[in-house]
Amino acid sequence: MNAPAPATAPVRPALDHLDWLEAEAIYILREVAGQCSNPALLFSGGKDSIVLLRLAEKAFRPGRFPFPLLHIDTGHNYPEVIDFRDARACELNERLIVRSVESSMARGTVRLNSADESRNKHQSVTLLEAIGEFGFDACIGGARRDEEKARAKERIFSFRDEFGGWDPKNQRPELWDLFNARVHKGENIRAFPISNWTELDVWQYIEREGLALPPIYFAHLRPVVRKGNLLQPVTELTPARDGDNVELMQVRFRTVGDITCTAPVESDADTVHKVIAETATTTISERGATRLDDQASEAAMEQRKKEGYF
Amino acid sequence: MSAFEHIPEFGSPVDSGLLRFLTCGSVDDGKSTLIGRLLYDTKAILADTLHAIEKTSLRRGMEAVDLSLLTDGLQAEREQGITIDVAYRYFSTGTRKYIIADAPGHEQYTRNMVTAASTANLAIILIDARKGVLTQTRRHSYLAHLVGIPHLVVAVNKMDLVGYDRTVFERIRGEYLEFARQLGIEDVRFIPLSALNGDMLVDRGDNLGWYDGPTLIDILESAPAAHSESDERFRFPVQYVCRPQKADDPLLHDYRGFMGRVESGEIAVGDEVVVLPSERRSRIKDIQVGGRSLSRAVAEQSVTLLLEDEIDISRGDMIVRGDAKELCPGASAPGTVSTRTALVTRRIDAMLCWLGDSPLDARRKYVIRQTTRDARALLDGIAYRLDINSLQQVPAEGIGMNDIARVAFKLAQPLVVDRYAENRATGAFIVIDESTNNTVGAGMIL
């Protein structure tokens, strides 16, 4: 039965890989809409959630989205990204809800250890508060399994208990495309339509669909300070300290989040096409190149997810 | 030749889609090393990730980089040095994208194997060349076969530890074929390799000159992706109904779009369709994606169907073709034993894999979800349990975690089904325990 080597060109399928990923994501979004009574879609203005919005358009137009957009604002965002967020929601004529970590701080539910620390992990508190306020039974997010090793083990429909916690050792079995979004009151589902996408897939899709992105995703001049292998942008929140050697460099962001923990990479890529070429040949992973918060320990992300993070 | 010199540039029009495959093997068969090697050779592992596992390998006192560390994502897994849960991994050759489902090999984790197999179109079954066909090999092969993976690849690994001896490979192949014949496994291929040294994975290496078959990556590159192999009947479970009802837009006033994914077959504008279970008929008026019209839709495409007639359709209904042959799948397969001649049924016979911690309770009602439809269900008899080690049918009173049994369920609401062997999407179901909302069973309709 060991046939001789086949011709290397397989039959070309009807769907190419982006078609397939798109169809799967649309299917997942419609399952959320079909099974959940009050979902929300997390939209930050970042590239993955921009892709989610295009997928939602493909899934539900000419109808309205069967969910509002929700942003958990750390207050540590690049203004270009916030402007983009508002413009996009307006253009789509969909409802955008913004809840901020700073409100949680004012309420006393978020307490910082130091004034300038990253608010990334504190988003979990504000997210859970928003879930409680609106009674959301599902939140759709743009997380991908290729981002991080704990994410690689997470279900597409990920069950969270009433504390928002993820229990990696006690996940619901997920078979075929039969997603189980049933929850009791207070519990919720995090649904990840682009779980099976990689960073490269996201960029290829952005190119194919001609999606607009905030300008900081493309090469621009920015003052930065080298911190080990990473570049720390010089901003109001992260000013240069005495002795720092501030350099003006051509950089772009691969991922966009809390200013204090997201680093740009050196790059000349000023178009989507050039970004794709760089992404295809890079030797550093997306989070490895850009996140100051996941380098703390091997299990940093897993720990945050157990506490309610995305 | 180095890894992917033959791969065209990104952005080239060559795209042979996406293949999902499963890797399974016993503990220490080198499965994680094989995956690590595939990811490494296709450059899916980036330098910082490699650096992290180098540090861990060193800390544990290993001399070489332990590629198996790549697949252990959870803290508990790293602590115990075992794989607990199914992990999904991604790589691309530039012509094809791959999703690997990595199933743990431990005995107690049958449910993980079934989970990983449920979405795979090809399975790589690893055998340690020194050990040959083991009970676990048989079990994994049976499960892969049960879950309907159409293509099996038996990888005889660690050939370096048996001196790359052809007779070892041939003996294992003969033994496996004997057993595969008993199970009715048809499409199986064999490949000798050394995951550790990379022989016959991406590169042929210098040690297996006697083997003239394809490398593992050649097999993966040329394996048919799902739904490209045979003519299938059109199945469209409705997920969601779109009724924009915008008063200010007369074009949308009467808009009723039936949203879903073509699970199999294809459909074109003008085709006659029947909606099940109501059996109402109509024709396809339009096929849309995001408001744009298409002339036809094929398997795995998510689309919106618009019909000529205004008929009542909701989530859970299934749209199929209007001709009689499509409606009676039993009719095209004479000689098959079935009590079911139509698609719509209130009783199902199935192979059931139990996933829940507590055993199936014959007195309780469960929810069965199949396609986009839910039905309440009551156990209506256990024909037998399958002893997964001997593959013998044994009588059973009850069904506990990791058991596989042939059962029947009575249903409070009708389901629209196909036999799993004919259609994985419409023949599969899950069992949900309403008290916990947990998924406690996985079934394949007979």
Coordinates of C-alpha atoms in Angstrom, one line a residue, chain B:
Chain B
M1 CA 17.9 20.3 -0.3
S2 CA 17.1 22.5 2.7
A3 CA 13.6 22.7 4.1
F4 CA 11.5 24.7 1.7
E5 CA 13.5 25.8 -1.3
H6 CA 10.8 24.6 -3.6
I7 CA 8.2 26.7 -1.9
P8 CA 7.1 29.7 -3.9
E9 CA 7.2 33.2 -2.6
F10 CA 4.5 34.4 -0.4
G11 CA 1.8 36.2 -2.4
S12 CA 2.1 33.7 -5.2
P13 CA -1.3 32.3 -6.4
V14 CA -0.5 28.7 -5.4
D15 CA -2.6 27.9 -2.4
S16 CA -3.7 24.3 -1.8
G17 CA -5.8 25.2 1.2
L18 CA -5.6 23.8 4.6
L19 CA -5.1 20.3 6.1
R20 CA -6.0 19.4 9.6
F21 CA -4.2 16.4 10.9
L22 CA -3.7 14.5 14.1
T23 CA -0.7 13.0 15.7
C24 CA -1.0 10.1 18.1
G25 CA 1.3 7.6 19.7
S26 CA 2.2 5.9 22.9
V27 CA 4.2 7.7 25.6
D28 CA 7.9 8.1 24.4
D29 CA 7.1 7.3 20.8
G30 CA 8.7 10.6 20.0
K31 CA 5.5 12.3 19.0
S32 CA 6.4 15.7 20.5
T33 CA 9.9 15.5 18.9
L34 CA 8.2 14.8 15.5
I35 CA 5.9 17.8 15.9
G36 CA 8.8 19.9 17.1
R37 CA 10.8 18.8 14.1
L38 CA 8.0 19.7 11.7
L39 CA 7.6 23.1 13.2
Y40 CA 11.3 23.7 13.3
D41 CA 12.0 22.5 9.8
T42 CA 9.1 24.6 8.4
K43 CA 10.4 27.6 10.4
A44 CA 7.2 27.8 12.4
I45 CA 9.3 28.0 15.6
L46 CA 10.9 31.3 16.0
A47 CA 14.2 32.1 17.6
D48 CA 12.8 33.5 20.9
T49 CA 10.6 30.4 21.4
L50 CA 13.5 28.2 20.7
H51 CA 15.7 30.1 23.1
A52 CA 13.1 29.7 25.9
I53 CA 13.0 25.9 25.5
E54 CA 16.8 25.8 25.2
K55 CA 16.9 27.4 28.7
T56 CA 14.4 25.0 30.0
S57 CA 16.3 22.0 28.5
L58 CA 19.5 23.2 30.1
R59 CA 17.9 23.7 33.5
R60 CA 16.6 20.2 33.4
G61 CA 20.1 18.9 32.6
M62 CA 19.5 17.8 29.0
E63 CA 22.3 18.0 26.5
A64 CA 20.2 18.7 23.4
V65 CA 17.2 21.0 23.0
D66 CA 14.1 19.0 23.9
L67 CA 11.7 19.9 21.1
S68 CA 8.9 18.2 23.0
L69 CA 8.8 21.2 25.4
L70 CA 7.2 23.1 22.6
T71 CA 3.9 21.3 22.8
D72 CA 3.5 21.4 26.6
G73 CA 1.6 24.6 27.1
L74 CA 0.2 24.4 30.6
Q75 CA 2.1 24.8 33.9
A76 CA 0.9 21.4 35.1
E77 CA 2.2 19.8 32.0
R78 CA 5.6 21.3 32.3
E79 CA 5.8 20.4 35.9
Q80 CA 4.8 16.8 35.3
G81 CA 6.6 16.5 32.0
I82 CA 3.4 15.1 30.4
T83 CA 0.8 16.3 27.9
I84 CA -2.6 16.6 29.5
D85 CA -4.7 18.3 26.9
V86 CA -5.1 18.5 23.1
A87 CA -2.9 21.3 21.8
Y88 CA -3.3 22.9 18.4
R89 CA -0.2 23.9 16.4
Y90 CA 0.2 25.7 13.1
F91 CA 2.6 25.8 10.3
S92 CA 2.6 26.7 6.7
T93 CA 4.7 25.5 3.8
G94 CA 3.7 28.5 1.7
T95 CA 1.5 26.3 -0.4
R96 CA -0.6 24.8 2.3
K97 CA -1.6 25.7 5.9
Y98 CA -1.6 23.0 8.5
I99 CA -3.4 22.6 11.8
I100 CA -1.9 19.9 14.0
A101 CA -4.1 18.5 16.8
D102 CA -1.7 16.9 19.2
A103 CA -3.4 14.3 21.3
P104 CA -1.8 13.0 24.5
G105 CA -1.0 9.3 24.5
H106 CA -1.8 8.3 28.0
E107 CA -4.4 5.6 28.5
Q108 CA -6.8 7.7 30.6
Y109 CA -7.1 10.3 27.8
T110 CA -9.2 8.5 25.2
R111 CA -11.5 11.5 25.3
N112 CA -8.7 13.8 24.1
M113 CA -7.9 11.5 21.3
V114 CA -11.5 11.5 20.1
T115 CA -11.6 15.3 20.5
A116 CA -8.5 15.7 18.4
A117 CA -9.6 13.2 15.8
S118 CA -13.0 14.8 15.3
T119 CA -11.7 17.6 13.1
A120 CA -8.8 15.8 11.5
N121 CA -8.7 14.6 7.9
L122 CA -5.4 12.7 8.3
A123 CA -3.8 10.9 11.3
I124 CA -0.2 10.2 11.8
I125 CA 0.2 7.1 14.1
L126 CA 3.6 6.8 15.6
I127 CA 5.2 3.5 16.3
D128 CA 8.5 3.0 18.1
A129 CA 10.6 0.8 15.7
R130 CA 12.0 -1.1 18.7
K131 CA 8.6 -1.9 20.1
G132 CA 6.4 -2.5 17.1
V133 CA 2.6 -2.6 17.1
L134 CA 1.4 -2.2 20.7
T135 CA -2.0 -2.3 22.3
Q136 CA -2.0 1.5 22.3
T137 CA -1.2 1.5 18.5
R138 CA -4.3 -0.6 18.0
R139 CA -6.4 1.6 20.2
H140 CA -5.3 4.8 18.5
S141 CA -5.9 3.3 15.1
Y142 CA -9.3 2.1 16.0
L143 CA -10.3 5.5 17.4
A144 CA -9.0 7.2 14.3
H145 CA -11.0 4.8 12.2
L146 CA -14.1 5.2 14.5
V147 CA -14.0 9.0 14.2
G148 CA -13.8 8.6 10.4
I149 CA -10.4 10.0 9.6
P150 CA -10.1 9.1 6.0
H151 CA -6.3 8.9 5.7
L152 CA -3.9 7.1 8.1
V153 CA -0.1 7.4 8.0
V154 CA 1.8 4.9 10.1
A155 CA 5.2 6.5 10.9
V156 CA 7.7 3.9 12.1
N157 CA 9.9 6.2 14.2
K158 CA 13.3 5.8 15.9
M159 CA 14.7 4.0 12.9
D160 CA 18.1 5.2 14.0
L161 CA 17.8 3.0 17.1
V162 CA 17.3 -0.1 15.0
G163 CA 20.2 0.7 12.6
Y164 CA 17.8 1.9 9.9
D165 CA 17.0 -1.8 9.3
R166 CA 14.6 -2.4 6.5
T167 CA 13.4 -5.8 7.8
V168 CA 12.2 -4.1 11.1
F169 CA 10.1 -1.7 9.0
E170 CA 8.7 -4.4 6.8
R171 CA 7.8 -6.6 9.8
I172 CA 5.9 -3.8 11.5
R173 CA 4.2 -3.0 8.3
G174 CA 3.1 -6.6 7.8
E175 CA 1.8 -6.8 11.4
Y176 CA -0.1 -3.5 11.1
L177 CA -1.7 -4.4 7.8
E178 CA -3.0 -7.7 9.2
F179 CA -4.7 -5.7 12.0
A180 CA -5.9 -2.9 9.8
R181 CA -7.6 -5.4 7.5
Q182 CA -9.6 -6.8 10.5
L183 CA -10.8 -3.3 11.3
G184 CA -11.6 -2.4 7.7
I185 CA -9.1 0.4 7.5
E186 CA -8.4 1.0 3.8
D187 CA -6.2 4.0 3.2
V188 CA -3.1 3.5 5.2
R189 CA 0.5 4.4 4.2
F190 CA 3.8 3.5 5.9
I191 CA 6.9 5.6 6.3
P192 CA 10.2 4.9 8.1
L193 CA 11.7 7.9 9.9
S194 CA 13.8 9.3 12.6
A195 CA 12.2 12.4 14.1
L196 CA 15.3 13.0 16.2
N197 CA 17.6 13.2 13.2
G198 CA 14.9 14.5 10.8
D199 CA 15.2 11.6 8.4
M200 CA 12.2 11.4 6.0
L201 CA 10.3 14.3 7.6
V202 CA 11.1 17.3 5.4
D203 CA 14.4 16.1 4.2
R204 CA 15.1 12.5 3.1
G205 CA 18.4 12.2 5.0
D206 CA 21.2 9.8 4.1
N207 CA 20.2 6.8 6.2
L208 CA 17.1 5.4 4.5
G209 CA 18.3 4.9 1.0
W210 CA 16.2 1.7 0.6
Y211 CA 13.0 3.6 1.0
D212 CA 11.8 5.2 -2.2
G213 CA 8.3 6.4 -1.0
P214 CA 7.4 10.0 -0.3
T215 CA 8.7 11.9 2.8
L216 CA 6.2 12.8 5.5
I217 CA 5.9 16.4 4.3
D218 CA 5.2 15.1 0.7
I219 CA 2.4 13.0 2.0
L220 CA 0.9 15.9 3.9
E221 CA 1.3 18.3 0.9
S222 CA -0.5 15.9 -1.4
A223 CA -3.2 14.5 0.9
P224 CA -6.7 15.6 -0.1
A225 CA -8.1 18.3 2.1
A226 CA -11.6 17.5 3.4
H227 CA -14.5 17.6 1.0
S228 CA -12.5 17.3 -2.2
E229 CA -12.7 13.6 -2.5
S230 CA -16.2 12.5 -3.4
D231 CA -19.6 13.9 -4.4
E232 CA -21.6 14.6 -1.4
R233 CA -25.2 15.5 -0.8
F234 CA -26.0 19.1 -0.1
R235 CA -26.5 19.8 3.6
F236 CA -27.1 23.3 5.1
P237 CA -28.1 23.5 8.7
V238 CA -29.5 27.0 9.4
Q239 CA -27.6 28.8 12.1
Y240 CA -29.3 32.2 12.2
V241 CA -32.0 34.0 10.4
C242 CA -31.3 37.5 9.2
R243 CA -34.4 39.9 9.1
P244 CA -33.1 43.4 8.9
Q245 CA -36.6 44.9 8.6
K246 CA -35.3 48.4 7.9
A247 CA -38.4 50.5 7.4
D248 CA -36.4 53.1 5.4
D249 CA -35.0 50.6 3.0
P250 CA -37.7 49.0 0.8
L251 CA -35.1 46.6 -0.6
L252 CA -34.6 45.1 2.8
H253 CA -38.2 45.2 4.0
D254 CA -38.9 41.6 3.0
Y255 CA -35.3 40.4 3.4
R256 CA -35.1 37.0 5.0
G257 CA -31.6 35.5 4.8
F258 CA -30.9 32.0 6.1
M259 CA -27.4 31.9 7.4
G260 CA -25.2 28.9 7.8
R261 CA -22.3 26.9 6.4
V262 CA -22.6 24.4 3.6
E263 CA -21.5 21.3 5.5
S264 CA -21.3 19.2 2.3
G265 CA -22.2 19.2 -1.4
E266 CA -23.0 22.4 -3.3
I267 CA -25.9 24.5 -4.3
A268 CA -26.6 27.0 -7.1
V269 CA -29.1 29.8 -7.7
G270 CA -32.3 28.3 -9.1
D271 CA -31.8 24.9 -7.5
E272 CA -34.9 23.3 -5.9
V273 CA -34.6 22.8 -2.1
V274 CA -36.5 21.1 0.7
V275 CA -36.5 22.4 4.3
L276 CA -36.4 19.7 7.0
P277 CA -38.2 18.7 9.1
S278 CA -41.1 20.7 7.7
E279 CA -40.6 19.4 4.1
R280 CA -41.6 22.7 2.6
R281 CA -40.2 23.3 -0.8
S282 CA -38.7 26.3 -2.6
R283 CA -35.9 27.4 -4.9
I284 CA -32.7 29.3 -4.2
K285 CA -33.2 32.9 -5.2
D286 CA -29.8 34.2 -4.2
I287 CA -26.6 33.2 -2.4
Q288 CA -24.8 36.0 -0.5
V289 CA -21.7 36.6 1.6
G290 CA -21.7 39.9 3.4
G291 CA -24.3 41.3 1.0
R292 CA -22.4 40.2 -2.2
S293 CA -24.1 37.7 -4.5
L294 CA -22.6 34.4 -5.6
S295 CA -23.9 32.0 -8.2
R296 CA -23.1 28.9 -6.2
A297 CA -21.8 27.8 -2.8
V298 CA -19.6 24.8 -2.1
A299 CA -18.8 22.7 1.0
E300 CA -17.3 24.6 3.9
Q301 CA -18.4 28.0 2.7
S302 CA -20.4 30.2 5.1
V303 CA -23.1 31.9 3.2
T304 CA -26.6 33.4 3.4
L305 CA -29.4 31.7 1.3
L306 CA -32.4 33.5 0.1
L307 CA -35.4 31.6 -1.1
E308 CA -38.1 32.3 -3.8
D309 CA -41.0 31.6 -1.4
E310 CA -41.7 33.0 2.0
I311 CA -41.6 30.0 4.3
D312 CA -41.1 29.6 8.0
I313 CA -37.5 28.6 8.7
S314 CA -35.5 28.9 11.9
R315 CA -32.3 27.9 13.6
G316 CA -32.0 24.1 13.6
D317 CA -33.8 23.5 10.3
M318 CA -31.8 21.9 7.5
I319 CA -32.0 22.9 3.9
V320 CA -31.3 20.0 1.5
R321 CA -31.8 19.5 -2.3
G322 CA -35.2 18.8 -3.6
D323 CA -34.6 15.5 -5.4
A324 CA -35.7 12.2 -3.9
K325 CA -32.3 10.6 -4.0
E326 CA -30.9 13.2 -1.7
L327 CA -33.7 12.7 0.8
C328 CA -33.3 9.0 1.3
P329 CA -29.7 8.2 1.8
G330 CA -30.5 4.6 2.7
A331 CA -31.8 4.0 -0.8
S332 CA -28.5 4.4 -2.5
A333 CA -26.8 1.8 -0.4
P334 CA -28.6 -1.5 -0.8
G335 CA -27.7 -4.2 1.7
T336 CA -26.8 -1.8 4.5
V337 CA -28.8 -2.6 7.6
S338 CA -30.7 0.3 8.8
T339 CA -34.1 1.0 10.4
R340 CA -34.0 4.5 9.1
T341 CA -35.0 5.4 5.6
A342 CA -35.5 9.1 5.9
L343 CA -33.3 11.9 7.3
V344 CA -35.8 13.0 9.9
T345 CA -35.8 10.7 13.0
R346 CA -36.8 10.5 16.6
R347 CA -34.5 7.6 17.4
I348 CA -30.8 7.2 16.7
D349 CA -28.4 4.3 16.9
A350 CA -24.9 5.5 17.5
M351 CA -21.4 4.7 18.7
L352 CA -21.0 6.8 21.8
C353 CA -17.8 7.9 23.5
W354 CA -18.5 9.0 27.1
L355 CA -16.5 12.0 28.2
G356 CA -18.1 12.9 31.5
D357 CA -16.7 12.3 35.0
S358 CA -19.9 10.7 36.2
P359 CA -21.3 7.8 34.3
L360 CA -24.2 8.0 31.9
D361 CA -27.4 7.9 33.9
A362 CA -30.1 5.9 32.1
R363 CA -32.9 7.5 34.1
R364 CA -31.9 11.1 33.2
K365 CA -32.7 13.1 30.2
Y366 CA -29.8 14.7 28.4
V367 CA -29.6 17.3 25.6
I368 CA -28.3 16.1 22.3
R369 CA -26.9 18.7 20.0
Q370 CA -26.5 17.7 16.4
T371 CA -25.7 20.3 13.7
T372 CA -27.5 23.5 15.0
R373 CA -30.3 21.5 16.5
D374 CA -31.0 20.5 20.1
A375 CA -33.2 17.6 21.2
R376 CA -33.8 16.1 24.6
A377 CA -32.8 12.5 24.7
L378 CA -33.3 9.4 26.8
L379 CA -31.1 6.3 26.6
D380 CA -33.0 3.5 24.9
G381 CA -30.6 0.6 25.3
I382 CA -26.9 -0.3 25.3
A383 CA -26.1 -2.9 22.6
Y384 CA -22.6 -3.5 23.8
R385 CA -19.5 -1.8 25.1
L386 CA -16.3 -2.0 23.1
D387 CA -13.2 -3.2 25.0
I388 CA -10.7 -0.8 23.5
N389 CA -7.8 -3.1 24.3
S390 CA -9.1 -6.3 22.8
L391 CA -11.5 -4.5 20.4
Q392 CA -14.1 -7.1 21.5
Q393 CA -17.7 -6.3 22.0
V394 CA -18.7 -7.0 25.6
P395 CA -22.0 -6.7 27.4
A396 CA -22.5 -3.6 29.4
E397 CA -24.9 -2.4 32.1
G398 CA -23.6 1.2 32.2
I399 CA -21.2 3.5 30.5
G400 CA -18.5 5.5 32.3
M401 CA -15.8 7.9 31.3
N402 CA -13.7 6.9 28.3
D403 CA -16.1 4.0 27.5
I404 CA -17.1 3.5 23.9
A405 CA -20.5 1.8 23.4
R406 CA -23.1 1.1 20.8
V407 CA -26.3 2.7 22.1
A408 CA -29.7 4.0 21.1
F409 CA -31.4 7.2 22.2
K410 CA -35.1 8.2 22.0
L411 CA -35.6 11.9 21.2
A412 CA -38.2 14.3 22.3
Q413 CA -37.8 16.4 19.1
P414 CA -36.8 15.1 15.7
L415 CA -33.3 15.4 14.3
V416 CA -32.3 15.6 10.7
V417 CA -29.4 13.2 10.4
D418 CA -27.1 11.2 8.1
R419 CA -25.0 8.2 8.9
Y420 CA -21.7 9.4 10.3
A421 CA -19.9 7.2 7.9
E422 CA -21.5 9.1 5.0
N423 CA -21.3 12.6 6.5
R424 CA -19.3 13.6 9.5
A425 CA -21.0 17.0 9.9
T426 CA -24.6 15.7 10.0
G427 CA -23.8 12.3 11.6
A428 CA -22.0 13.7 14.7
F429 CA -23.6 14.8 17.9
I430 CA -22.6 15.8 21.4
V431 CA -24.4 15.0 24.7
I432 CA -24.8 17.8 27.2
D433 CA -25.7 17.4 30.8
E434 CA -28.2 20.1 31.6
S435 CA -27.3 20.3 35.3
T436 CA -23.7 21.4 34.6
N437 CA -24.1 22.4 30.9
N438 CA -21.0 20.3 30.4
T439 CA -20.3 18.3 27.2
V440 CA -20.4 14.7 28.5
G441 CA -20.6 12.6 25.4
A442 CA -19.7 12.4 21.7
G443 CA -21.7 10.3 19.3
M444 CA -21.5 9.0 15.8
I445 CA -24.8 8.0 14.2
L446 CA -25.0 4.5 12.6

